[in-house]
Tab-separated table of C-alpha atoms and ligand atoms in Angstrom:
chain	number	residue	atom	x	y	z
I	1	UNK	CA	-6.124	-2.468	-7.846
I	2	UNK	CA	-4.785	-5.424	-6.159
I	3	UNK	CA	-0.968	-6.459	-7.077
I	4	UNK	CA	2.269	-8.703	-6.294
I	5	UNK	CA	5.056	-6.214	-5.562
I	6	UNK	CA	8.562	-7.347	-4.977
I	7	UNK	CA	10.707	-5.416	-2.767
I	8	UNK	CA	14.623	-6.266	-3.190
I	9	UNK	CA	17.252	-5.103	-1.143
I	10	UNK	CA	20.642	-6.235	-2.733
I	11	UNK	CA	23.681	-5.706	-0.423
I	12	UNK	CA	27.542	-6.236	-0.840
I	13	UNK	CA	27.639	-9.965	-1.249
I	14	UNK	CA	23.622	-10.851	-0.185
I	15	UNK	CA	20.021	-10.209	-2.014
I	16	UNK	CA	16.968	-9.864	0.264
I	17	UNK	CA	13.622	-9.778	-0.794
I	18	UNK	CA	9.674	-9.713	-0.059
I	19	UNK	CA	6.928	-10.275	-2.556
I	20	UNK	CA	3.827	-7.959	-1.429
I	21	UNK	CA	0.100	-8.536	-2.111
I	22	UNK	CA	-0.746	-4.779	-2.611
I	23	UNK	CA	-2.783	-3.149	-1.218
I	24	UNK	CA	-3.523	-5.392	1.335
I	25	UNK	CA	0.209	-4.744	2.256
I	26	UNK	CA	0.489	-9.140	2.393
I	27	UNK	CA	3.656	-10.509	2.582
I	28	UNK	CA	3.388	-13.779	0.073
I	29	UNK	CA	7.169	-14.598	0.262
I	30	UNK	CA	10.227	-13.593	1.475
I	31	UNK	CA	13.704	-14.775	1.560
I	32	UNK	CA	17.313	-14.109	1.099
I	33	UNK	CA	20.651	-15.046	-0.388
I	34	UNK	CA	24.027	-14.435	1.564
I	35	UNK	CA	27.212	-15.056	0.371
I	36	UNK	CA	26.828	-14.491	-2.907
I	37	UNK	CA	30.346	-14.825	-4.883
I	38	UNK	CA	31.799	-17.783	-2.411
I	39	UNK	CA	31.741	-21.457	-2.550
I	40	UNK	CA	28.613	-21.827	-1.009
I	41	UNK	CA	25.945	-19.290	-0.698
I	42	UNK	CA	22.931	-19.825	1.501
I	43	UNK	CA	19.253	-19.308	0.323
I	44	UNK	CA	16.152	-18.926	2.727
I	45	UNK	CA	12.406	-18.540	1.357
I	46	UNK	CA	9.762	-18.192	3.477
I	47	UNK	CA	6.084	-18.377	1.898
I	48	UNK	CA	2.542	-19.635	2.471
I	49	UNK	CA	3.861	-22.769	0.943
I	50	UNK	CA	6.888	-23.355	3.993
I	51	UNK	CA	9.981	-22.849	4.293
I	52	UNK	CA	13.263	-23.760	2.028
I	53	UNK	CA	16.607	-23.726	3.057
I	54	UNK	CA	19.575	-24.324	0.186
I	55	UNK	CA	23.181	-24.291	-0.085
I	56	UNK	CA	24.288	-23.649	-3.225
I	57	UNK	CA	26.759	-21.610	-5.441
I	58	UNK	CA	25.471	-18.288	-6.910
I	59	UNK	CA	28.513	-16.532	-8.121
I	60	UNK	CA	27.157	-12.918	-9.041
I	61	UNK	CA	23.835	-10.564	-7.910
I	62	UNK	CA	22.347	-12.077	-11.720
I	63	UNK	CA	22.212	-15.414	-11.048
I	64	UNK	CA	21.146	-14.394	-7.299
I	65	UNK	CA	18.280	-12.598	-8.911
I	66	UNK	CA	17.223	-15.053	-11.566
I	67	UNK	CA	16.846	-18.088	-8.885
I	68	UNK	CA	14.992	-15.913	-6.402
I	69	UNK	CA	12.619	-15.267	-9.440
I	70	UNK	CA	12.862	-19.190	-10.649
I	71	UNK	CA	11.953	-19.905	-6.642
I	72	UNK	CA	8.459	-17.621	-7.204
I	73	UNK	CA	7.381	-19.492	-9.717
I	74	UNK	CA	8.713	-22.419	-8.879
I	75	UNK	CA	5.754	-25.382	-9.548
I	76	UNK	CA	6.508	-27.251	-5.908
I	77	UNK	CA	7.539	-23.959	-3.985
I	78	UNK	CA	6.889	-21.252	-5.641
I	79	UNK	CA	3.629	-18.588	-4.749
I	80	UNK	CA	2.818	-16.988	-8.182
I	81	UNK	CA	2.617	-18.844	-11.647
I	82	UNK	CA	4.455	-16.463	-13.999
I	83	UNK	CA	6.641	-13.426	-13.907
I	84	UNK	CA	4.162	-11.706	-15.337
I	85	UNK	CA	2.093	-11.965	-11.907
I	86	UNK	CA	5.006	-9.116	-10.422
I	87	UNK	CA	3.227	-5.558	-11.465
I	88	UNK	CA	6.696	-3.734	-9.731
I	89	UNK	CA	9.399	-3.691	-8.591
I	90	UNK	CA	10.722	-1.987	-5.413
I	91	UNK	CA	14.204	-1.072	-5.205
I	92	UNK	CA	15.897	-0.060	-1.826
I	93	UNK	CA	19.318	2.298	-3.292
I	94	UNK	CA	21.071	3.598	-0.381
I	95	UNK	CA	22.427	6.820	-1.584
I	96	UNK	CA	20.273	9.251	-3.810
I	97	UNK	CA	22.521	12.524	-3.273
I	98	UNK	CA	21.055	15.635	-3.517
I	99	UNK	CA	18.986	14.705	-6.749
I	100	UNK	CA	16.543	12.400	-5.683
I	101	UNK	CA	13.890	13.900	-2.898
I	102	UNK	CA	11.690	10.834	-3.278
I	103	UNK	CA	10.692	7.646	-4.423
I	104	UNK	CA	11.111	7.466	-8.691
I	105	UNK	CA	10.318	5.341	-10.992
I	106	UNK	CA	13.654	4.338	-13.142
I	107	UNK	CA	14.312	5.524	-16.104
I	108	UNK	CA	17.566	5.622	-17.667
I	109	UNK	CA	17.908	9.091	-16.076
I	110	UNK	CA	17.569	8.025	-12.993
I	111	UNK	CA	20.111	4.812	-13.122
I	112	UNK	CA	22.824	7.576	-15.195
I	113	UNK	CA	21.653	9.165	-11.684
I	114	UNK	CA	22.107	6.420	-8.821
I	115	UNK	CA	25.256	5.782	-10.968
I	116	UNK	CA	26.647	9.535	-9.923
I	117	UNK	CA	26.302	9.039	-6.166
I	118	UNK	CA	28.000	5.838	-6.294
I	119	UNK	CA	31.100	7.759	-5.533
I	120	UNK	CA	29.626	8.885	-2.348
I	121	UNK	CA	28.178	4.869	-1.497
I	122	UNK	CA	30.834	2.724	-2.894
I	123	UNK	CA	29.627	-0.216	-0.884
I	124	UNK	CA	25.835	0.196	-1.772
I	125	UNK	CA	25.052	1.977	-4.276
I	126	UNK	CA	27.014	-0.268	-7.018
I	127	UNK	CA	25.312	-3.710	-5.810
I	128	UNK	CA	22.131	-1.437	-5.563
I	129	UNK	CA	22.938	-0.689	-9.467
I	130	UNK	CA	23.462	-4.357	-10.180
I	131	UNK	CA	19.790	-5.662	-9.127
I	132	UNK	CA	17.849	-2.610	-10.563
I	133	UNK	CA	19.957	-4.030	-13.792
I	134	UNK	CA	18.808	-7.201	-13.148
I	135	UNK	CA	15.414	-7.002	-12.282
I	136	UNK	CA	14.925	-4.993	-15.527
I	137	UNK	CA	16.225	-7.555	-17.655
I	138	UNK	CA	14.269	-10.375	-15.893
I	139	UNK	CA	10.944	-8.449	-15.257
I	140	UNK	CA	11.018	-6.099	-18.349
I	141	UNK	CA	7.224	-5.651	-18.399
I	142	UNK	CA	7.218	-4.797	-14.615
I	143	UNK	CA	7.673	-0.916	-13.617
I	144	UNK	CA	10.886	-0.676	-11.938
I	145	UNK	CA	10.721	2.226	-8.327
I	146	UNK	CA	13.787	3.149	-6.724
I	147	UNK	CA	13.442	3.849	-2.906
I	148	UNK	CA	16.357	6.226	-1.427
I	149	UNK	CA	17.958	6.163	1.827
I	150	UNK	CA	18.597	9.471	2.196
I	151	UNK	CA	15.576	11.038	0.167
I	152	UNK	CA	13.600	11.662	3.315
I	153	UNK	CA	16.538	13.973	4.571
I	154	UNK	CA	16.666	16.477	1.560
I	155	UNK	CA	14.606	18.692	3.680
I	156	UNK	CA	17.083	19.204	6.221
I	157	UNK	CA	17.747	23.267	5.738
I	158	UNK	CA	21.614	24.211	5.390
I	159	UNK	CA	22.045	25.346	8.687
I	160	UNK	CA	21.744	21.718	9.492
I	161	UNK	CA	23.070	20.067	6.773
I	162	UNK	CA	26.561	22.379	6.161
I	163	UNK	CA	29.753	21.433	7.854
I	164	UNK	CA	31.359	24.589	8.889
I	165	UNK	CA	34.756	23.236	6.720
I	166	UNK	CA	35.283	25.792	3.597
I	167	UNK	CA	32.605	25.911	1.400
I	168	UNK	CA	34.502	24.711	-1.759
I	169	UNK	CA	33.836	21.185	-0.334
I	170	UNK	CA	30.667	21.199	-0.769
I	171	UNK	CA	30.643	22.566	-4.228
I	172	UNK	CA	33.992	20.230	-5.008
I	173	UNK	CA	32.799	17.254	-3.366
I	174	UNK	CA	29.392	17.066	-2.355
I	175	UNK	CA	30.826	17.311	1.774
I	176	UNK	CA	27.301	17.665	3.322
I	177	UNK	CA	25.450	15.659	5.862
I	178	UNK	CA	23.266	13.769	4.022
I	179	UNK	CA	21.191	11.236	6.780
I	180	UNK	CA	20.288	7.862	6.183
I	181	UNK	CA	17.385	5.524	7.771
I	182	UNK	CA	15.230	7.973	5.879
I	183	UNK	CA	12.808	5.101	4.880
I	184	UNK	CA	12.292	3.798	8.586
I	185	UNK	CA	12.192	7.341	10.175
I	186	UNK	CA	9.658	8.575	7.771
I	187	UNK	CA	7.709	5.285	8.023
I	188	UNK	CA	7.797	5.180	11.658
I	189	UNK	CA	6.334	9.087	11.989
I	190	UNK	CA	3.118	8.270	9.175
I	191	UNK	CA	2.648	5.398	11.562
I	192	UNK	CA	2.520	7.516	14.310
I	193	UNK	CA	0.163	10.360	12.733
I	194	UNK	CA	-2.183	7.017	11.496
I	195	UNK	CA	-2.552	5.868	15.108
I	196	UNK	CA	-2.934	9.320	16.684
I	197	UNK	CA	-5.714	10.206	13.488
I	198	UNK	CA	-3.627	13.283	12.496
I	199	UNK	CA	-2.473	14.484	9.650
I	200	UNK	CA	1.633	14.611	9.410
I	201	UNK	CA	1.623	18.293	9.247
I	202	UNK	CA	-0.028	18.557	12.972
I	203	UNK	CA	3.037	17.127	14.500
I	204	UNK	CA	6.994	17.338	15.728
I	205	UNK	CA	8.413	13.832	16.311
I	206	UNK	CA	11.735	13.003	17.483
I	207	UNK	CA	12.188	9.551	15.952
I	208	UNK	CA	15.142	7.260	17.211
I	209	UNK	CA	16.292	4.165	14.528
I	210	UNK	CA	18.557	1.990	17.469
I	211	UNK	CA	19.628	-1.121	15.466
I	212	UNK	CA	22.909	-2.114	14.894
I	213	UNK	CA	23.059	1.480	12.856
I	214	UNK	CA	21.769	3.852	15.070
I	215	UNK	CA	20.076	7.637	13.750
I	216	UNK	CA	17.800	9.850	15.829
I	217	UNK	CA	15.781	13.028	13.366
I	218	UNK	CA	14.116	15.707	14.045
I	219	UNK	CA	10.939	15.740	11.889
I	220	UNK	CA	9.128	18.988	11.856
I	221	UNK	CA	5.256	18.997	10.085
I	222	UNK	CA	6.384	15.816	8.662
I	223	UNK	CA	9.512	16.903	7.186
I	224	UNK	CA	13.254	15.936	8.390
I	225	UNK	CA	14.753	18.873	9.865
I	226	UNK	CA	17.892	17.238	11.465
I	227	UNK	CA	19.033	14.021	12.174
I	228	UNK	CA	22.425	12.332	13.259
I	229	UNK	CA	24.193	10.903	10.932
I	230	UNK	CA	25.969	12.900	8.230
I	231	UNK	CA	27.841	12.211	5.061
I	232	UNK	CA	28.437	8.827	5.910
I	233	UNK	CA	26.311	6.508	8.500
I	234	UNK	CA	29.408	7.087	10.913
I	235	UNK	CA	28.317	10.461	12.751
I	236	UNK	CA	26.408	10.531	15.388
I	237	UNK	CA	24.746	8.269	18.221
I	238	UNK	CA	26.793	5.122	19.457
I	239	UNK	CA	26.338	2.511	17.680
I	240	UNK	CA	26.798	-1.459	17.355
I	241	UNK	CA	30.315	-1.402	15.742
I	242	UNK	CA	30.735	2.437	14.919
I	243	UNK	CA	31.611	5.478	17.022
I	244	UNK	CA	29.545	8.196	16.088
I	245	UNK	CA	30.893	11.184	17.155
I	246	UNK	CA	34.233	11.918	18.061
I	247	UNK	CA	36.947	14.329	17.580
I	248	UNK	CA	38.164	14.024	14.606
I	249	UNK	CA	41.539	15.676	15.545
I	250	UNK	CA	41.933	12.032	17.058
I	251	UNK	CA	41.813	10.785	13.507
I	252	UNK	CA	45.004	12.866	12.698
I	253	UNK	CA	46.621	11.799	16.022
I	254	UNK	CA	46.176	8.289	15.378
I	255	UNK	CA	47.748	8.860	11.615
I	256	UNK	CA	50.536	10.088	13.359
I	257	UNK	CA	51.012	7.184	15.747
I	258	UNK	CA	51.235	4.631	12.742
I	259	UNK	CA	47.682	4.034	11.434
I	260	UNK	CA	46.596	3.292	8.548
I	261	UNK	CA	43.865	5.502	6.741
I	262	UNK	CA	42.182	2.272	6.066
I	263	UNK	CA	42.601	0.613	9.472
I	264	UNK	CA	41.452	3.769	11.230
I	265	UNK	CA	38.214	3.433	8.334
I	266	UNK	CA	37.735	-0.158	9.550
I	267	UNK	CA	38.256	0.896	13.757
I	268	UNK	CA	35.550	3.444	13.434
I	269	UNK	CA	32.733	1.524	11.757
I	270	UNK	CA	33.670	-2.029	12.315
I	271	UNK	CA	35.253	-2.351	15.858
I	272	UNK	CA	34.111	0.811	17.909
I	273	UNK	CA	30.499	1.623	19.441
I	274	UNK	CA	28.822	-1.273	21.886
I	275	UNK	CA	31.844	-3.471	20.225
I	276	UNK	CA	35.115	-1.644	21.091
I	277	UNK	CA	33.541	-0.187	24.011
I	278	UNK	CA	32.796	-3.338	25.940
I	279	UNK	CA	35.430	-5.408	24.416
I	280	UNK	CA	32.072	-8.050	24.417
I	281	UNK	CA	30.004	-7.890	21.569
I	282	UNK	CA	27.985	-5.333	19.142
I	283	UNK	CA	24.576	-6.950	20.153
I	284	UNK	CA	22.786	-4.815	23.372
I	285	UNK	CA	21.198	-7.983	24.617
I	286	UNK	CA	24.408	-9.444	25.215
I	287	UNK	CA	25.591	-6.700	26.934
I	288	UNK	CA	22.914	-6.701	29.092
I	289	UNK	CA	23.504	-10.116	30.286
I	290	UNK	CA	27.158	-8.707	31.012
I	291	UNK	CA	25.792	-5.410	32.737
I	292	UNK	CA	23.498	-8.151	35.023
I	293	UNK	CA	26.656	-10.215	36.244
I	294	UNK	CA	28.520	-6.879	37.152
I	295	UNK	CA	30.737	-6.619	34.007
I	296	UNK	CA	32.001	-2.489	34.462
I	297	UNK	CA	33.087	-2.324	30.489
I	298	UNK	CA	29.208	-3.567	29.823
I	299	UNK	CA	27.271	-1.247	32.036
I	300	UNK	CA	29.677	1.863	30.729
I	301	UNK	CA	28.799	1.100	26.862
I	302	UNK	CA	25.844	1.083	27.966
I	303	UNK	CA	26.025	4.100	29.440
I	304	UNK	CA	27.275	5.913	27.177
I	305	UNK	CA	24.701	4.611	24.364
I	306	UNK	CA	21.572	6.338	26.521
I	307	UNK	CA	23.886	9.454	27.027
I	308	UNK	CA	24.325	9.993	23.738
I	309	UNK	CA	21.045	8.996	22.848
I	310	UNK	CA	19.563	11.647	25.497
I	311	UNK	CA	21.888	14.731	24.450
I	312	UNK	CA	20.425	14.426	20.516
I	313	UNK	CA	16.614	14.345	22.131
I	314	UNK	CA	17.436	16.881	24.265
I	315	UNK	CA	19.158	18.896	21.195
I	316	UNK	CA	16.284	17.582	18.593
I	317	UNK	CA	13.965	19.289	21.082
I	318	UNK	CA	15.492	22.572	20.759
I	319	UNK	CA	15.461	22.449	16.911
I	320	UNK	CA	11.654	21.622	17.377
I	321	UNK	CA	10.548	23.872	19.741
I	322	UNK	CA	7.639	21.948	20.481
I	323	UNK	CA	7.804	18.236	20.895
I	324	UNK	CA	4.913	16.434	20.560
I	325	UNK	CA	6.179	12.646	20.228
I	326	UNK	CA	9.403	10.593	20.731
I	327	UNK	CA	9.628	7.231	18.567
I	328	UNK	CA	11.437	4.472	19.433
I	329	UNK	CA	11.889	1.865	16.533
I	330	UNK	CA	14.779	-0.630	15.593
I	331	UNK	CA	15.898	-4.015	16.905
I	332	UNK	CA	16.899	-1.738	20.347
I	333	UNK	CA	14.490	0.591	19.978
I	334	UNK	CA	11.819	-1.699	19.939
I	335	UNK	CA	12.491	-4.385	22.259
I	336	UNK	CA	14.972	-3.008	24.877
I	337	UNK	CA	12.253	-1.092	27.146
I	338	UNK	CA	15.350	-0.425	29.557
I	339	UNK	CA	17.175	1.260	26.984
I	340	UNK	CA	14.245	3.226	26.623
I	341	UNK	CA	13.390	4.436	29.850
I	342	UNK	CA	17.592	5.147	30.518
I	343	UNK	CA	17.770	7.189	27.238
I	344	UNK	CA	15.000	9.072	28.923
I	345	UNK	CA	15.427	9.072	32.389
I	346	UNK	CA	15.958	12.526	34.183
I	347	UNK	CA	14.037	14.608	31.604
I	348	UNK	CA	10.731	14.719	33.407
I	349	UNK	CA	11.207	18.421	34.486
I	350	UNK	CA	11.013	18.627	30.068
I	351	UNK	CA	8.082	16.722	30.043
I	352	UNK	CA	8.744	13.444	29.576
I	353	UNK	CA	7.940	10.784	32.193
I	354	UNK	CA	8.296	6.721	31.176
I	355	UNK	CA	5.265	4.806	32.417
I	356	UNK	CA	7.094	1.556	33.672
I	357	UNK	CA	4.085	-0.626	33.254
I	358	UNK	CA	3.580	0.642	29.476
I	359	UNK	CA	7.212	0.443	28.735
I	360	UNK	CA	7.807	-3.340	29.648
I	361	UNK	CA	4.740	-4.518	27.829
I	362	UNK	CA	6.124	-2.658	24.151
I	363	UNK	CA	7.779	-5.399	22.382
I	364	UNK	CA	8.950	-6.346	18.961
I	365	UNK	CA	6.088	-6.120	16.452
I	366	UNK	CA	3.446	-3.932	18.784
I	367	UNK	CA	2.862	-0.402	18.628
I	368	UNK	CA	1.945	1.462	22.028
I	369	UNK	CA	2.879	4.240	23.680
I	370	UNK	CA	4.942	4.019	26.937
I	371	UNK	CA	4.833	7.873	28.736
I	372	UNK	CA	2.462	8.342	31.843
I	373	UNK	CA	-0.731	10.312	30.990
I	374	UNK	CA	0.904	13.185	32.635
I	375	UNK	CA	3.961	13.418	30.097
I	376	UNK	CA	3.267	16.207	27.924
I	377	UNK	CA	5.423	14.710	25.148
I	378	UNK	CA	4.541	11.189	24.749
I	379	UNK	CA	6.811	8.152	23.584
I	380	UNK	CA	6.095	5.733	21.573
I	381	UNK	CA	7.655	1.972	20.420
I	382	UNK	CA	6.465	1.935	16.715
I	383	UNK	CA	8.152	-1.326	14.768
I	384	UNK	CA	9.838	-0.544	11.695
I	385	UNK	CA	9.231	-2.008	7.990
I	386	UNK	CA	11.166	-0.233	5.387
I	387	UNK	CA	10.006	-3.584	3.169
I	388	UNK	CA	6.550	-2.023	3.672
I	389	UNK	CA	7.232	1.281	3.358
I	390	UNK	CA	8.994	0.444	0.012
I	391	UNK	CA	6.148	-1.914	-1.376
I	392	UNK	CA	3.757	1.503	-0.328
I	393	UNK	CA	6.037	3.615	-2.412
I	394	UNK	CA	6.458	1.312	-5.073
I	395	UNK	CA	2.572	0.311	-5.131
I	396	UNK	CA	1.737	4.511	-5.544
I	397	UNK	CA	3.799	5.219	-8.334
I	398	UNK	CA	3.297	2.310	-10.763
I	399	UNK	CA	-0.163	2.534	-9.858
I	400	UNK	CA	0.101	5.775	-11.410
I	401	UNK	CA	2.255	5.173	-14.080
I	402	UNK	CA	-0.229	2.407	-15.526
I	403	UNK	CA	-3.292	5.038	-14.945
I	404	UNK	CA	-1.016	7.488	-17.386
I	405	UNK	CA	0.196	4.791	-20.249
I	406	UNK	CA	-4.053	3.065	-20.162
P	501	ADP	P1	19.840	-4.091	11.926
P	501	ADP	O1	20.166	-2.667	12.155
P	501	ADP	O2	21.011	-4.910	11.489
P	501	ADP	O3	18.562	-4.327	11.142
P	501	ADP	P2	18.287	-4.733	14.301
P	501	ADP	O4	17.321	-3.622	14.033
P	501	ADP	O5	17.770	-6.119	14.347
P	501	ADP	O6	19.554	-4.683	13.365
P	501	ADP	O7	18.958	-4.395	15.717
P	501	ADP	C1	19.968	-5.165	16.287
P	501	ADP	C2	20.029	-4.810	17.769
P	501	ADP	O8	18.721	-5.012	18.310
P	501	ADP	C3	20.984	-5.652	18.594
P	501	ADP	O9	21.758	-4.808	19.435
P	501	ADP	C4	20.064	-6.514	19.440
P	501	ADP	O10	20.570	-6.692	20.719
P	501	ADP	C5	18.811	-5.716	19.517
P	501	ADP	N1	17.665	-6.628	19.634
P	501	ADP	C6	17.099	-7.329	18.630
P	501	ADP	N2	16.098	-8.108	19.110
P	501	ADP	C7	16.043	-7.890	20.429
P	501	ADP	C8	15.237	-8.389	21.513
P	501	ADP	N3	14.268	-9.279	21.303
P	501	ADP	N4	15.480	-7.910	22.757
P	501	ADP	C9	16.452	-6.991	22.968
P	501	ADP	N5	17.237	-6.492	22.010
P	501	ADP	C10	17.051	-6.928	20.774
């Protein structure tokens, strides 16, 4: 049945969006507002009918909303005639705790829901809250879908997903690693089982997000079985502006020596990884323009970023077992093919050998593989959409919904 879906991913103080044709899996529009609450907030819409640019003040996620939905149906700009045209909504929400497994329509269940794990998301989660809100009220007769995060990850077993703290945290608190990325990584791997002809269930894949948030996960038959980040996105690989792992005992230390719980919060996500390694800048391609002019600080982040990208493959491959594909996807992860064949240099004696040719020619926006035909596990550069993969969701279940009310 052939739809408009609108996927909206409201952040902190911005709203983007894409409006679907489904299932032809057609991006109409798309667009976004930053700076939502300041003087001036910036709106971008980009649509068969051009492009807009506009400064103007939106002061809450509402109004934000509202002219995103008065741009659609705009008579000079917009793409659809009425609000009516938007069948669903897709909702990106961050956080879905242990209660949500997969992609919902919302009820008020499921808000009362999204609402309890805001605790555990306090940046995302409540903006997330705020445009399900809205879209309800502005699109009542459209079905509403809520896409999680961390859904993809309830699968992890609790060997993988315990801390070995006391076990009262968990039940207190909720202290387990929960994973993010989930959307991309399980996007990513049905990409991968589409272009191979198999079915999810006939393969391992060790998939590797590398944006400016970094996550590698082990997916087993389809499922998550691992991956690196844990409670919050801060565990794990290195990343643009966070640390991943360390030990925490330095945490402690650094208390000790003056420092603020909150300033040691803001060092380890804001102005550690690539960032506070180099001393340069969170963004890999300018760090390898450093690394090329001989900067040391450059060429050790650097370093370090395929280290630690190599020890979770290497450890991902002993949860598996048997490997049968590594994914690389994510700004990095999709167009740094030296990243790539760093991250997986010296591991041919475990079956992985980087075909240089292959490698250079995988850029942003193609899939290919880049191993040699002799690697027995084979990599692959597989662009991300999590706007798709949401739209997909959201297209399934209010497809079904509608079958059940006609
Ligand atoms: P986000 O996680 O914010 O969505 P991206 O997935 O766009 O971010 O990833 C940002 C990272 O991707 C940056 O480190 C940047 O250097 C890298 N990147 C993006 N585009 C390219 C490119 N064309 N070539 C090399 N690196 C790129």
């Amino acid at each position: 049945m052939p739809v408009k879906i609108l996927v909206i991913n409201c952040g902190s103080s911005s709203i983007k969006y894409q409006l679907f044709d489904m299932p032809e899996e057609k991006i109409i529009a798309k667009g976004m507002i930053e700076k939502i609450g300041e003087e001036s907030s910036s709106f971008i819409q980009t649509s068969i009918k051009g492009r807009i640019e506009l400064q103007r003040q939106i002061a809450s996620h509402e109004e934000g909303l509202n002219f995103i939905i008065e741009m659609l149906i705009d008579g000079k700009e917009g793409v659809i005639s009425t609000v009516e045209d938007i069948f669903a909504v897709g909702h990106r929400v961050v956080h879905g705790g242990e209660g949500f497994t997969k992609s919902v329509l919302i009820t008020h269940e499921v808000i009362a829901g999204i609402e309890e794990c805001a605790d555990l998301a306090p940046l995302h989660n409540p903006p997330n809250l705020v445009g399900i809100k809205a879209s309800k009220m502005f699109l009542p007769h459209s079905a509403q879908v809520a896409v999680f995060d961390t859904a993809f990850h309830q699968t992890i077993p609790p060997r993988a997903y315990f801390y070995a703290v006391p076990a009262e945290l968990y039940e207190k608190h909720k202290i387990r690693r929960y994973g993010f990325h989930g959307t991309s990584h399980r996007y990513v791997a049905y990409r991968l089982a589409s272009i191979l002809k198999k079915d999810k269930r006939e393969l391992n894949i060790i998939s590797c997000h590398l944006g400016n948030g970094c996550s590698v996960t082990a997916i087993e038959k389809g499922e998550s079985v691992d991956t690196s980040m844990g409670f919050t996105p801060l565990e794990g690989l290195v990343m643009g502006t966070r640390s991943g792992d360390i030990d925490l005992a330095i945490i402690f230390y650094l208390i000790n020596k003056g420092y603020s719980v909150e300033s040691l919060n803001n060092l380890l996500n804001k102005k550690s990884g690539l960032l506070g390694l180099s001393g340069i800048s969170n963004d890999m391609r300018n760090l390898m323009a450093a690394r090329d002019k001989g900067n040391a600080r450059a060429k050790l982040a650097i370093d370090i970023f395929c280290y630690r990208l190599r020890k979770y493959i290497g450890a991902y491959m002993a949860v598996l077992g048997k490997t049968d594909a590594i994914i690389f996807t994510g700004g990095i992860g999709e167009n740094n093919a030296a990243i790539r064949k760093e991250s997986l240099s010296g591991m041919e004696s475990l079956g992985i050998e980087i075909d240089d040719e292959k490698n250079a020619k995988a850029t942003r926006g193609v899939e290919g593989e880049i191993t040699s035909e002799a690697s027995k596990i084979k990599a692959y550069v597989i662009p991300t959409d999590e706007e798709l993969s949401i739209a997909l969701d959201t297209y399934e279940i209010a497809c079904k919904q509608h079958k059940n009310q006609a």
